[in-house]
Tab-separated table of C-alpha atoms and ligand atoms in Angstrom:
chain	number	residue	atom	x	y	z
A	27	MET	CA	0.037	0.128	-0.206
A	28	GLY	CA	1.391	3.390	-0.930
A	29	TYR	CA	0.814	6.700	0.885
A	30	SER	CA	-0.290	10.046	-0.362
A	31	ALA	CA	-1.590	13.479	0.911
A	32	PHE	CA	-4.773	12.757	-1.060
A	33	GLN	CA	-5.349	9.369	0.650
A	34	LEU	CA	-4.485	10.591	4.130
A	35	LEU	CA	-7.117	13.465	3.305
A	36	LYS	CA	-9.632	10.926	1.896
A	37	GLU	CA	-9.185	8.488	5.006
A	38	GLY	CA	-9.458	11.362	7.645
A	39	LEU	CA	-12.742	12.415	6.249
A	40	THR	CA	-14.274	8.939	5.674
A	41	GLY	CA	-13.460	7.409	9.225
A	42	ASN	CA	-9.913	5.608	8.130
A	43	LYS	CA	-11.739	2.712	6.892
A	44	GLY	CA	-10.038	2.209	3.847
A	45	TRP	CA	-6.619	1.368	5.140
A	46	ARG	CA	-5.300	-2.193	4.447
A	47	PRO	CA	-2.578	-4.172	6.071
A	48	VAL	CA	0.864	-3.327	4.771
A	49	TRP	CA	2.122	-6.768	4.657
A	50	ARG	CA	0.729	-10.202	4.543
A	51	ASP	CA	-0.235	-12.584	7.476
A	52	PRO	CA	0.962	-15.970	5.973
A	53	GLU	CA	0.598	-19.295	7.515
A	54	PRO	CA	4.138	-20.764	7.858
A	55	LYS	CA	5.259	-23.087	5.101
A	56	ALA	CA	6.754	-26.565	5.829
A	57	GLU	CA	10.113	-25.417	4.519
A	58	TYR	CA	12.261	-22.494	3.394
A	59	ASP	CA	15.554	-22.050	2.306
A	60	ILE	CA	16.479	-19.481	5.175
A	61	VAL	CA	14.528	-19.065	8.483
A	62	ILE	CA	15.392	-15.675	10.489
A	63	ILE	CA	14.443	-16.094	14.091
A	64	GLY	CA	13.521	-12.460	15.330
A	65	GLY	CA	11.484	-10.005	13.797
A	66	GLY	CA	13.426	-6.939	15.241
A	67	GLY	CA	15.259	-4.431	13.154
A	68	HIS	CA	18.224	-6.715	12.529
A	69	GLY	CA	16.010	-9.931	11.553
A	70	LEU	CA	13.831	-7.589	9.335
A	71	SER	CA	16.796	-5.912	7.426
A	72	THR	CA	18.602	-9.353	7.049
A	73	ALA	CA	15.325	-10.782	5.278
A	74	TYR	CA	15.259	-7.608	3.255
A	75	TYR	CA	18.828	-7.724	1.823
A	76	LEU	CA	18.676	-11.500	1.317
A	77	ALA	CA	15.877	-10.573	-1.199
A	78	LYS	CA	17.154	-7.500	-2.787
A	79	ASN	CA	20.778	-8.047	-2.653
A	80	HIS	CA	20.866	-12.062	-3.266
A	81	GLY	CA	17.722	-12.808	-4.895
A	82	ILE	CA	16.878	-15.325	-1.933
A	83	THR	CA	12.988	-15.159	-1.329
A	84	ASN	CA	12.100	-18.419	0.007
A	85	VAL	CA	12.720	-16.886	3.743
A	86	ALA	CA	10.792	-16.534	6.744
A	87	VAL	CA	11.133	-14.252	9.690
A	88	LEU	CA	9.723	-15.696	12.759
A	89	GLU	CA	8.668	-13.030	15.405
A	90	LYS	CA	7.247	-14.607	18.790
A	91	GLY	CA	5.531	-11.537	19.443
A	92	TYR	CA	4.592	-8.846	16.857
A	93	ILE	CA	6.859	-6.710	14.586
A	94	GLY	CA	8.444	-3.756	16.423
A	95	SER	CA	7.699	-5.180	19.993
A	96	GLY	CA	11.441	-5.702	20.938
A	97	ASN	CA	14.282	-3.198	21.125
A	98	VAL	CA	13.619	-1.736	17.694
A	99	GLY	CA	10.739	-0.103	18.914
A	100	ARG	CA	12.141	0.619	22.561
A	101	ASN	CA	15.517	2.709	21.892
A	102	THR	CA	16.301	6.317	21.883
A	103	THR	CA	16.540	6.350	18.066
A	104	ILE	CA	19.972	7.845	17.829
A	105	VAL	CA	22.095	7.003	14.481
A	106	ARG	CA	25.779	7.943	14.134
A	107	ALA	CA	28.958	7.049	12.931
A	108	ASN	CA	31.387	8.252	15.260
A	109	TYR	CA	33.268	5.012	16.337
A	110	PHE	CA	37.138	5.049	16.941
A	111	LEU	CA	38.366	1.490	16.313
A	112	PRO	CA	39.028	-0.169	13.099
A	113	GLY	CA	36.228	-2.777	12.843
A	114	ASN	CA	33.616	-0.354	14.134
A	115	SER	CA	34.327	2.530	12.364
A	116	GLU	CA	34.114	1.172	8.519
A	117	PHE	CA	30.806	-0.793	9.745
A	118	TYR	CA	28.983	2.152	11.233
A	119	SER	CA	30.324	4.600	8.643
A	120	HIS	CA	28.568	2.123	5.972
A	121	SER	CA	25.614	1.904	8.030
A	122	LEU	CA	25.255	5.795	8.130
A	123	LYS	CA	25.307	5.871	4.470
A	124	LEU	CA	22.714	3.185	4.019
A	125	TRP	CA	20.459	5.286	6.564
A	126	GLU	CA	20.904	8.469	4.224
A	127	GLY	CA	19.219	6.638	1.524
A	128	LEU	CA	16.958	4.457	3.621
A	129	GLU	CA	13.778	6.406	2.670
A	130	SER	CA	13.948	5.972	-1.084
A	131	GLU	CA	15.199	2.519	-0.863
A	132	LEU	CA	12.186	1.415	1.249
A	133	ASN	CA	9.980	3.965	-0.074
A	134	TYR	CA	8.936	4.677	3.409
A	135	ASN	CA	9.304	7.791	5.704
A	136	VAL	CA	11.440	6.825	8.608
A	137	MET	CA	11.856	10.239	9.384
A	138	HIS	CA	15.681	10.047	9.313
A	139	SER	CA	16.933	13.457	10.496
A	140	GLY	CA	20.671	14.199	10.352
A	141	ARG	CA	20.183	16.999	13.012
A	142	GLY	CA	23.908	16.507	14.656
A	143	LEU	CA	25.101	14.793	17.484
A	144	ILE	CA	27.344	16.657	20.209
A	145	ASN	CA	29.414	14.512	22.805
A	146	LEU	CA	30.315	16.805	25.440
A	147	PHE	CA	34.203	16.872	27.178
A	148	HIS	CA	34.856	18.389	30.647
A	149	SER	CA	38.751	18.074	30.850
A	150	ASP	CA	41.826	18.247	28.822
A	151	GLY	CA	42.229	14.346	28.730
A	152	GLN	CA	38.765	14.339	27.391
A	153	ARG	CA	39.392	16.818	24.953
A	154	ASP	CA	42.424	15.010	23.613
A	155	ALA	CA	40.492	11.524	23.427
A	156	PHE	CA	37.704	13.399	21.400
A	157	ALA	CA	40.272	15.034	18.935
A	158	ARG	CA	41.695	11.682	18.283
A	159	ARG	CA	38.154	10.149	17.731
A	160	GLY	CA	37.327	13.014	15.440
A	161	ASN	CA	40.527	12.531	13.316
A	162	MET	CA	39.679	8.917	13.139
A	163	MET	CA	36.171	9.891	11.919
A	164	CYS	CA	37.603	12.032	9.322
A	165	ASN	CA	40.004	9.550	8.167
A	166	GLN	CA	37.271	7.000	7.734
A	167	GLY	CA	35.437	9.761	5.541
A	168	ASP	CA	32.845	10.621	8.143
A	169	ASP	CA	32.344	14.174	9.456
A	170	ALA	CA	33.722	15.419	12.898
A	171	ILE	CA	34.294	19.055	14.213
A	172	LEU	CA	35.808	20.056	17.596
A	173	LEU	CA	34.120	22.673	19.152
A	174	ASP	CA	35.396	24.871	22.244
A	175	ARG	CA	33.375	25.945	24.975
A	176	ASP	CA	31.922	29.093	23.118
A	177	GLY	CA	31.178	26.733	20.089
A	178	VAL	CA	28.967	24.423	22.431
A	179	ARG	CA	27.334	27.447	23.792
A	180	ALA	CA	26.470	28.846	20.391
A	181	GLU	CA	24.637	25.601	19.556
A	182	LEU	CA	23.448	24.477	23.111
A	183	PRO	CA	22.747	27.537	25.030
A	184	TYR	CA	20.449	25.766	27.320
A	185	LEU	CA	23.072	23.791	29.023
A	186	ASP	CA	24.308	25.031	32.540
A	187	PHE	CA	27.861	26.704	31.684
A	188	GLU	CA	28.362	28.514	34.876
A	189	ASN	CA	27.345	26.813	38.119
A	190	THR	CA	28.147	23.111	37.335
A	191	ARG	CA	30.186	20.527	39.021
A	192	PHE	CA	31.694	19.560	35.699
A	193	PRO	CA	32.390	22.548	33.497
A	194	ILE	CA	31.878	21.936	29.739
A	195	TYR	CA	35.441	22.329	27.871
A	196	GLY	CA	33.881	21.712	24.515
A	197	GLY	CA	32.233	19.015	22.402
A	198	LEU	CA	32.965	16.631	19.395
A	199	PHE	CA	30.236	17.677	16.783
A	200	HIS	CA	29.367	14.974	14.311
A	201	PRO	CA	26.814	16.839	11.860
A	202	ARG	CA	25.456	13.688	10.203
A	203	GLY	CA	24.570	12.040	13.304
A	204	GLY	CA	21.110	12.302	14.554
A	205	THR	CA	17.776	10.266	14.936
A	206	ALA	CA	15.107	8.088	12.916
A	207	ARG	CA	11.573	7.229	13.964
A	208	HIS	CA	12.208	3.872	15.401
A	209	ASP	CA	8.876	2.020	14.766
A	210	ALA	CA	8.886	3.357	11.014
A	211	VAL	CA	12.230	1.620	10.445
A	212	ALA	CA	10.736	-1.836	11.732
A	213	TRP	CA	7.348	-1.024	9.407
A	214	GLY	CA	9.489	0.049	6.553
A	215	TYR	CA	11.940	-2.786	6.457
A	216	ALA	CA	8.925	-5.192	7.091
A	217	ARG	CA	6.675	-3.973	4.186
A	218	ALA	CA	9.774	-4.066	1.852
A	219	ALA	CA	10.634	-7.613	2.675
A	220	ASP	CA	7.031	-8.847	2.382
A	221	THR	CA	6.801	-7.185	-0.879
A	222	LEU	CA	9.800	-9.037	-2.171
A	223	GLY	CA	8.121	-12.355	-1.095
A	224	VAL	CA	9.419	-12.906	2.505
A	225	ASP	CA	6.850	-14.234	4.870
A	226	LEU	CA	6.639	-12.338	7.974
A	227	ILE	CA	5.056	-14.693	10.669
A	228	GLN	CA	4.202	-13.007	14.052
A	229	GLY	CA	3.168	-14.866	16.916
A	230	CYS	CA	5.374	-17.679	16.174
A	231	GLU	CA	7.965	-18.609	18.976
A	232	VAL	CA	10.984	-20.603	18.157
A	233	LEU	CA	11.246	-23.190	21.115
A	234	ASP	CA	13.993	-25.410	19.705
A	235	ILE	CA	16.480	-25.605	16.779
A	236	ASP	CA	17.108	-29.079	14.960
A	237	VAL	CA	20.398	-30.158	14.675
A	238	ASP	CA	21.523	-33.266	12.771
A	239	GLY	CA	24.991	-34.547	12.460
A	240	GLY	CA	26.375	-30.937	13.058
A	241	LYS	CA	23.957	-29.310	10.596
A	242	VAL	CA	21.096	-27.210	11.222
A	243	THR	CA	17.833	-28.705	9.667
A	244	GLY	CA	15.042	-26.522	10.926
A	245	VAL	CA	13.200	-25.322	14.132
A	246	GLN	CA	10.359	-26.134	16.293
A	247	THR	CA	8.140	-23.217	16.836
A	248	SER	CA	4.762	-22.567	18.596
A	249	ARG	CA	3.149	-22.913	15.465
A	250	GLY	CA	4.838	-26.233	14.788
A	251	PRO	CA	7.922	-27.497	12.902
A	252	ILE	CA	9.738	-25.717	10.106
A	253	ARG	CA	12.426	-27.261	8.077
A	254	ALA	CA	15.264	-24.794	6.810
A	255	LYS	CA	18.650	-25.151	4.911
A	256	LYS	CA	19.928	-22.345	6.974
A	257	VAL	CA	18.895	-20.490	10.137
A	258	GLY	CA	19.859	-17.190	11.535
A	259	ILE	CA	19.464	-15.987	15.069
A	260	VAL	CA	18.700	-12.394	15.119
A	261	VAL	CA	17.274	-12.114	18.660
A	262	ALA	CA	19.239	-9.346	20.276
A	263	GLY	CA	18.462	-9.696	24.202
A	264	ARG	CA	17.411	-13.389	23.849
A	265	SER	CA	20.522	-14.400	21.854
A	266	SER	CA	21.972	-16.554	24.736
A	267	GLN	CA	18.621	-18.173	25.384
A	268	VAL	CA	17.959	-19.072	21.599
A	269	ALA	CA	21.788	-20.160	21.093
A	270	ALA	CA	21.414	-22.605	23.795
A	271	MET	CA	18.699	-24.221	22.087
A	272	ALA	CA	21.305	-25.438	19.762
A	273	GLY	CA	23.730	-26.330	22.354
A	274	LEU	CA	25.682	-23.180	22.134
A	275	GLU	CA	27.240	-21.075	24.653
A	276	VAL	CA	27.790	-17.519	23.474
A	277	PRO	CA	29.593	-14.695	25.056
A	278	ILE	CA	26.724	-12.414	25.807
A	279	GLU	CA	24.990	-11.411	29.064
A	280	SER	CA	21.470	-9.789	29.180
A	281	HIS	CA	21.193	-6.232	30.835
A	282	VAL	CA	18.109	-3.858	30.878
A	283	LEU	CA	18.604	-0.322	29.622
A	284	GLN	CA	16.051	2.412	30.091
A	285	ALA	CA	14.568	5.264	28.184
A	286	PHE	CA	12.416	8.277	29.316
A	287	VAL	CA	10.487	10.854	27.390
A	288	SER	CA	8.868	14.169	28.935
A	289	GLU	CA	5.615	15.634	27.925
A	290	GLY	CA	5.601	17.521	24.809
A	291	LEU	CA	7.475	21.004	24.691
A	292	LYS	CA	7.978	23.480	22.280
A	293	PRO	CA	11.067	23.020	19.940
A	294	ALA	CA	14.055	23.512	22.084
A	295	VAL	CA	16.716	21.048	21.534
A	296	ASN	CA	18.055	20.658	18.081
A	297	HIS	CA	20.780	18.144	18.445
A	298	VAL	CA	21.332	14.821	20.309
A	299	VAL	CA	23.723	15.893	23.167
A	300	SER	CA	25.439	13.615	25.450
A	301	PHE	CA	26.979	14.356	28.765
A	302	GLY	CA	30.814	13.314	29.185
A	303	MET	CA	30.681	13.028	33.062
A	304	GLY	CA	28.122	10.795	33.510
A	305	HIS	CA	25.497	8.492	31.659
A	306	PHE	CA	23.101	10.890	30.044
A	307	TYR	CA	22.080	11.722	26.506
A	308	LEU	CA	18.863	13.714	25.132
A	309	SER	CA	17.114	14.632	21.898
A	310	GLN	CA	13.741	16.083	21.159
A	311	SER	CA	11.396	14.022	19.151
A	312	ASP	CA	9.257	15.500	16.329
A	313	LYS	CA	6.318	15.335	18.707
A	314	GLY	CA	8.080	17.481	21.285
A	315	GLY	CA	8.764	14.909	23.899
A	316	LEU	CA	12.576	14.958	25.347
A	317	VAL	CA	13.757	11.700	24.811
A	318	PHE	CA	16.525	10.832	27.356
A	319	GLY	CA	18.388	7.703	28.558
A	320	GLY	CA	21.578	6.879	30.653
A	321	ASP	CA	23.351	3.653	31.955
A	322	LEU	CA	22.418	-0.004	32.018
A	323	ASP	CA	20.808	-1.162	35.239
A	324	PHE	CA	23.504	-2.814	37.120
A	325	TYR	CA	22.275	-6.659	36.914
A	326	ALA	CA	21.720	-9.232	34.490
A	327	SER	CA	17.964	-9.543	33.839
A	328	TYR	CA	15.518	-10.498	30.946
A	329	ALA	CA	12.667	-8.221	32.468
A	330	GLN	CA	11.646	-5.499	30.062
A	331	ARG	CA	11.346	-2.829	32.575
A	332	GLY	CA	13.888	-0.876	34.740
A	333	ASN	CA	14.495	0.004	38.206
A	334	ILE	CA	14.009	3.286	40.230
A	335	PRO	CA	17.730	3.642	41.304
A	336	MET	CA	18.841	4.087	37.700
A	337	MET	CA	15.761	6.540	37.140
A	338	GLU	CA	17.015	8.619	39.994
A	339	HIS	CA	20.790	8.567	38.512
A	340	VAL	CA	19.566	9.521	35.078
A	341	MET	CA	17.590	12.378	36.358
A	342	GLU	CA	20.596	13.509	38.354
A	343	ALA	CA	22.869	13.590	35.529
A	344	GLY	CA	20.221	15.453	33.440
A	345	MET	CA	19.611	17.959	36.044
A	346	THR	CA	23.380	18.480	36.288
A	347	LEU	CA	23.845	19.236	32.687
A	348	MET	CA	20.603	21.021	31.926
A	349	PRO	CA	18.784	22.239	35.007
A	350	ALA	CA	15.921	23.448	33.007
A	351	ILE	CA	14.872	19.964	32.383
A	352	GLY	CA	13.538	19.777	35.891
A	353	LYS	CA	10.607	21.799	34.921
A	354	ALA	CA	9.339	19.083	32.068
A	355	LYS	CA	7.297	16.385	33.329
A	356	VAL	CA	8.379	12.711	32.663
A	357	LEU	CA	5.432	11.028	30.576
A	358	ARG	CA	6.698	7.354	30.592
A	359	SER	CA	9.742	5.169	30.911
A	360	TRP	CA	10.664	1.917	29.480
A	361	GLY	CA	13.326	-0.635	29.330
A	362	GLY	CA	14.575	-3.172	26.709
A	363	ILE	CA	16.878	-6.354	26.988
A	364	MET	CA	20.501	-5.449	25.704
A	365	ASP	CA	22.599	-8.311	24.246
A	366	MET	CA	26.055	-7.106	26.079
A	367	THR	CA	29.402	-8.733	24.891
A	368	PRO	CA	32.591	-8.366	26.732
A	369	ASP	CA	34.234	-6.049	24.564
A	370	GLY	CA	31.039	-3.936	23.608
A	371	SER	CA	31.136	-4.765	19.980
A	372	PHE	CA	28.893	-6.903	17.998
A	373	ILE	CA	29.161	-10.480	16.388
A	374	ILE	CA	27.979	-11.424	12.744
A	375	ASP	CA	29.387	-14.877	12.162
A	376	ARG	CA	29.101	-18.611	11.464
A	377	THR	CA	28.420	-20.954	14.467
A	378	GLU	CA	30.180	-24.301	14.982
A	379	ILE	CA	26.997	-25.839	13.593
A	380	ASP	CA	26.819	-25.966	9.556
A	381	GLY	CA	24.139	-23.586	8.282
A	382	LEU	CA	23.445	-21.935	11.866
A	383	TYR	CA	24.514	-18.114	11.768
A	384	MET	CA	24.306	-15.435	14.527
A	385	ASP	CA	23.886	-11.724	14.460
A	386	CYS	CA	23.947	-10.432	18.038
A	387	GLY	CA	26.021	-8.440	20.750
A	388	TRP	CA	24.464	-5.228	19.853
A	389	CYS	CA	24.547	-3.878	23.291
A	390	TYR	CA	23.080	-0.699	23.427
A	391	GLY	CA	23.826	0.668	20.134
A	392	GLY	CA	22.166	-1.598	17.631
A	393	PHE	CA	19.579	0.732	16.234
A	394	LYS	CA	21.954	2.604	14.132
A	395	ALA	CA	23.457	-0.562	12.859
A	396	VAL	CA	19.967	-1.863	11.562
A	397	PRO	CA	20.686	-1.281	7.913
A	398	ALA	CA	24.398	-2.546	7.883
A	399	SER	CA	23.921	-5.317	10.002
A	400	GLY	CA	21.218	-6.755	7.748
A	401	TRP	CA	23.291	-6.144	4.767
A	402	CYS	CA	26.314	-7.953	6.297
A	403	MET	CA	24.255	-10.740	7.738
A	404	ALA	CA	22.186	-11.370	4.478
A	405	HIS	CA	26.116	-11.475	2.701
A	406	LEU	CA	27.328	-13.830	5.182
A	407	MET	CA	24.256	-16.107	5.019
A	408	ALA	CA	24.038	-15.911	1.319
A	409	GLU	CA	27.738	-16.286	0.325
A	410	ASP	CA	28.970	-17.992	3.453
A	411	ARG	CA	31.974	-15.365	3.994
A	412	SER	CA	31.938	-12.314	5.750
A	413	HIS	CA	31.099	-9.070	4.192
A	414	GLU	CA	34.404	-6.634	4.223
A	415	VAL	CA	33.054	-4.179	6.522
A	416	ALA	CA	32.102	-7.055	9.139
A	417	GLN	CA	35.002	-9.259	8.969
A	418	ARG	CA	36.322	-8.457	12.418
A	419	HIS	CA	33.039	-9.220	14.223
A	420	THR	CA	33.705	-12.979	14.687
A	421	PHE	CA	33.434	-15.207	17.823
A	422	ASP	CA	36.792	-16.175	17.712
A	423	ARG	CA	38.024	-12.785	19.170
A	424	PHE	CA	36.638	-14.099	22.560
A	425	ARG	CA	38.303	-17.244	22.228
A	426	THR	CA	41.838	-16.060	21.327
A	427	GLY	CA	41.613	-12.542	23.042
A	428	GLY	CA	43.262	-11.001	19.848
A	429	GLY	CA	41.047	-8.411	17.912
A	430	LEU	CA	39.005	-7.467	20.529
A	431	MET	CA	37.343	-4.059	19.898
A	432	ASP	CA	36.880	-2.411	23.382
A	433	GLU	CA	35.626	0.913	22.101
A	434	GLU	CA	35.151	2.449	25.516
A	435	GLY	CA	38.362	0.969	27.301
A	436	THR	CA	36.163	-0.411	29.719
A	437	GLY	CA	36.887	-4.285	29.236
A	438	SER	CA	34.305	-6.644	30.422
A	439	GLN	CA	32.603	-4.071	32.863
A	440	HIS	CA	29.111	-4.380	31.257
A	441	ASN	CA	27.626	-1.295	33.035
A	442	LEU	CA	30.640	0.863	31.512
A	443	HIS	CA	30.221	0.032	28.094
B	525	LIG	C1	16.122	2.031	26.050
B	525	LIG	C2	17.010	1.665	24.807
B	525	LIG	C3	17.598	2.760	24.134
B	525	LIG	C4	18.517	2.142	23.067
B	525	LIG	N1	19.065	3.491	22.496
B	525	LIG	C5	19.486	3.300	21.406
B	525	LIG	C6	20.111	4.466	20.558
B	525	LIG	O1	19.796	5.554	20.643
B	525	LIG	N2	20.751	4.019	19.560
B	525	LIG	C7	21.117	2.824	18.972
B	525	LIG	O2	21.910	2.565	18.128
B	525	LIG	N3	20.734	1.746	19.692
B	525	LIG	C8	20.068	1.768	20.825
B	525	LIG	N4	19.341	0.871	21.583
B	525	LIG	C9	19.828	-0.466	21.175
B	525	LIG	C10	18.991	-1.041	19.991
B	525	LIG	O3	17.405	-0.763	20.047
B	525	LIG	C11	19.180	-2.661	19.853
B	525	LIG	O4	20.675	-2.955	19.911
B	525	LIG	C12	18.586	-3.092	18.543
B	525	LIG	O5	17.162	-2.661	18.440
B	525	LIG	C13	18.612	-4.805	18.689
B	525	LIG	O6	18.320	-5.428	17.586
B	525	LIG	P1	16.922	-5.556	16.971
B	525	LIG	O7	16.175	-4.444	16.460
B	525	LIG	O8	16.912	-6.738	16.033
B	525	LIG	O9	16.255	-6.088	18.315
B	525	LIG	P2	14.582	-6.684	18.611
B	525	LIG	O10	13.663	-5.498	18.268
B	525	LIG	O11	14.938	-6.952	20.118
B	525	LIG	O12	14.280	-7.801	18.074
B	525	LIG	C14	14.508	-9.177	18.327
B	525	LIG	C15	13.385	-9.782	18.398
B	525	LIG	O13	13.311	-11.500	18.467
B	525	LIG	C16	12.310	-11.904	18.973
B	525	LIG	N5	12.502	-13.173	19.676
B	525	LIG	C17	13.131	-13.388	20.665
B	525	LIG	N6	13.358	-14.705	21.049
B	525	LIG	C18	12.619	-15.288	20.179
B	525	LIG	C19	12.009	-16.418	19.877
B	525	LIG	N7	12.441	-17.530	20.647
B	525	LIG	N8	11.306	-16.761	18.758
B	525	LIG	C20	10.854	-15.768	18.029
B	525	LIG	N9	11.370	-14.590	18.206
B	525	LIG	C21	12.030	-14.331	19.146
B	525	LIG	C22	11.857	-10.817	19.974
B	525	LIG	O14	10.548	-10.893	20.417
B	525	LIG	C23	12.226	-9.568	19.275
B	525	LIG	O15	11.152	-9.042	18.586
B	525	LIG	C24	18.584	0.970	22.667
B	525	LIG	C25	18.002	-0.052	23.380
B	525	LIG	C26	17.166	0.324	24.370
B	525	LIG	C27	16.450	-0.735	24.914
């Protein structure tokens, strides 16, 4: 189904009765060439690029809930390419380029907004680290501008520059960074994959993975068995649990991350802003809500809700940086399950079981990766070799210790990634 101003007007005047579902609701077939477990952003983009880039359309995406019920609809929508380390920088650079063409690629308004992202720094040491990061970003072909204090003040006049515990020294400005409407990204990929022939099967939980003689043969689901030549596990926070169905142990721990949104306010915050001396970041949605978040909760969990101490921690950081935020009422908060790896970087790799692949370990940064992750996972599953921008993202780095991409320099300290 297409959309137009005329159609919106017509439906608005006639009770919205003419809208039709934008993707089919097929019954699962007995067998597919490829089954993707997980209908989040990464599972949907993998299915889309399998069909679009590789011509493989006998594909099913199995989603235990509904499309968009997982982290893809729970994140704070930030999209950026400001990574430092080789391995990450080329991958996220590729992803941002895909974001910039995504609306015409999917013919869907995902509301991608390159509004600019500013990471604040509060000491000389932090300035040096951000200057190096900015140079790496420029070397990668992305954009970065080092702002001094006055430069930040000109862009973000509402921050506290005078009486603050952590004075603002400056910021690293990434003009192409920004946000996108997260649900629309899921819906856009879902509609595009469906149009190319992919079966999206909602309300279909994978309960077991069938393996015979070291090779995957299919899955057992809440809607019956489905045979498959290849299976991709793309389930974000549930990665360890689903991998265990095939007898695999993966280096992933699940933690909760919370987000918050205020009541709608007049436009005030034009960028995405992150505080350098605490876990707090902020943007303003097109509806006017201030969208903000902070650190992980401090324990492993599969609960999709947060805790009150972390709420307090985030609010404190927000008040330190921007006291005016205290006047806004928080409308709601929610949580999602993060698939944390020991080095904070992701995995797109084969497993030791023939025909079984995993895309996981997105930590709290996998929304921005949705286009490139699907692109690379589809490439791996279709051609059985890693895409050039995801070559370093293997399981092996945790076995050998070589090639770890510890972007934050925090090792296996999950709450510090
Ligand atoms: C509060 C919060 C803020 C965030 N902010 C950002 C941000 O600003 N920028 C950014 O880049 N990233 C952010 N993230 C991270 C990002 O949202 C995730 O890394 C990313 O969405 C994970 O990939 P996904 O979309 O495929 O996950 P999901 O949407 O969680 O998809 C996985 C799907 O697998 C399904 N599934 C699980 N088990 C089974 C099973 N057995 N059978 C069938 N289906 C199953 C689940 O129901 C789910 O729908 C944030 C996350 C949270 C929670």
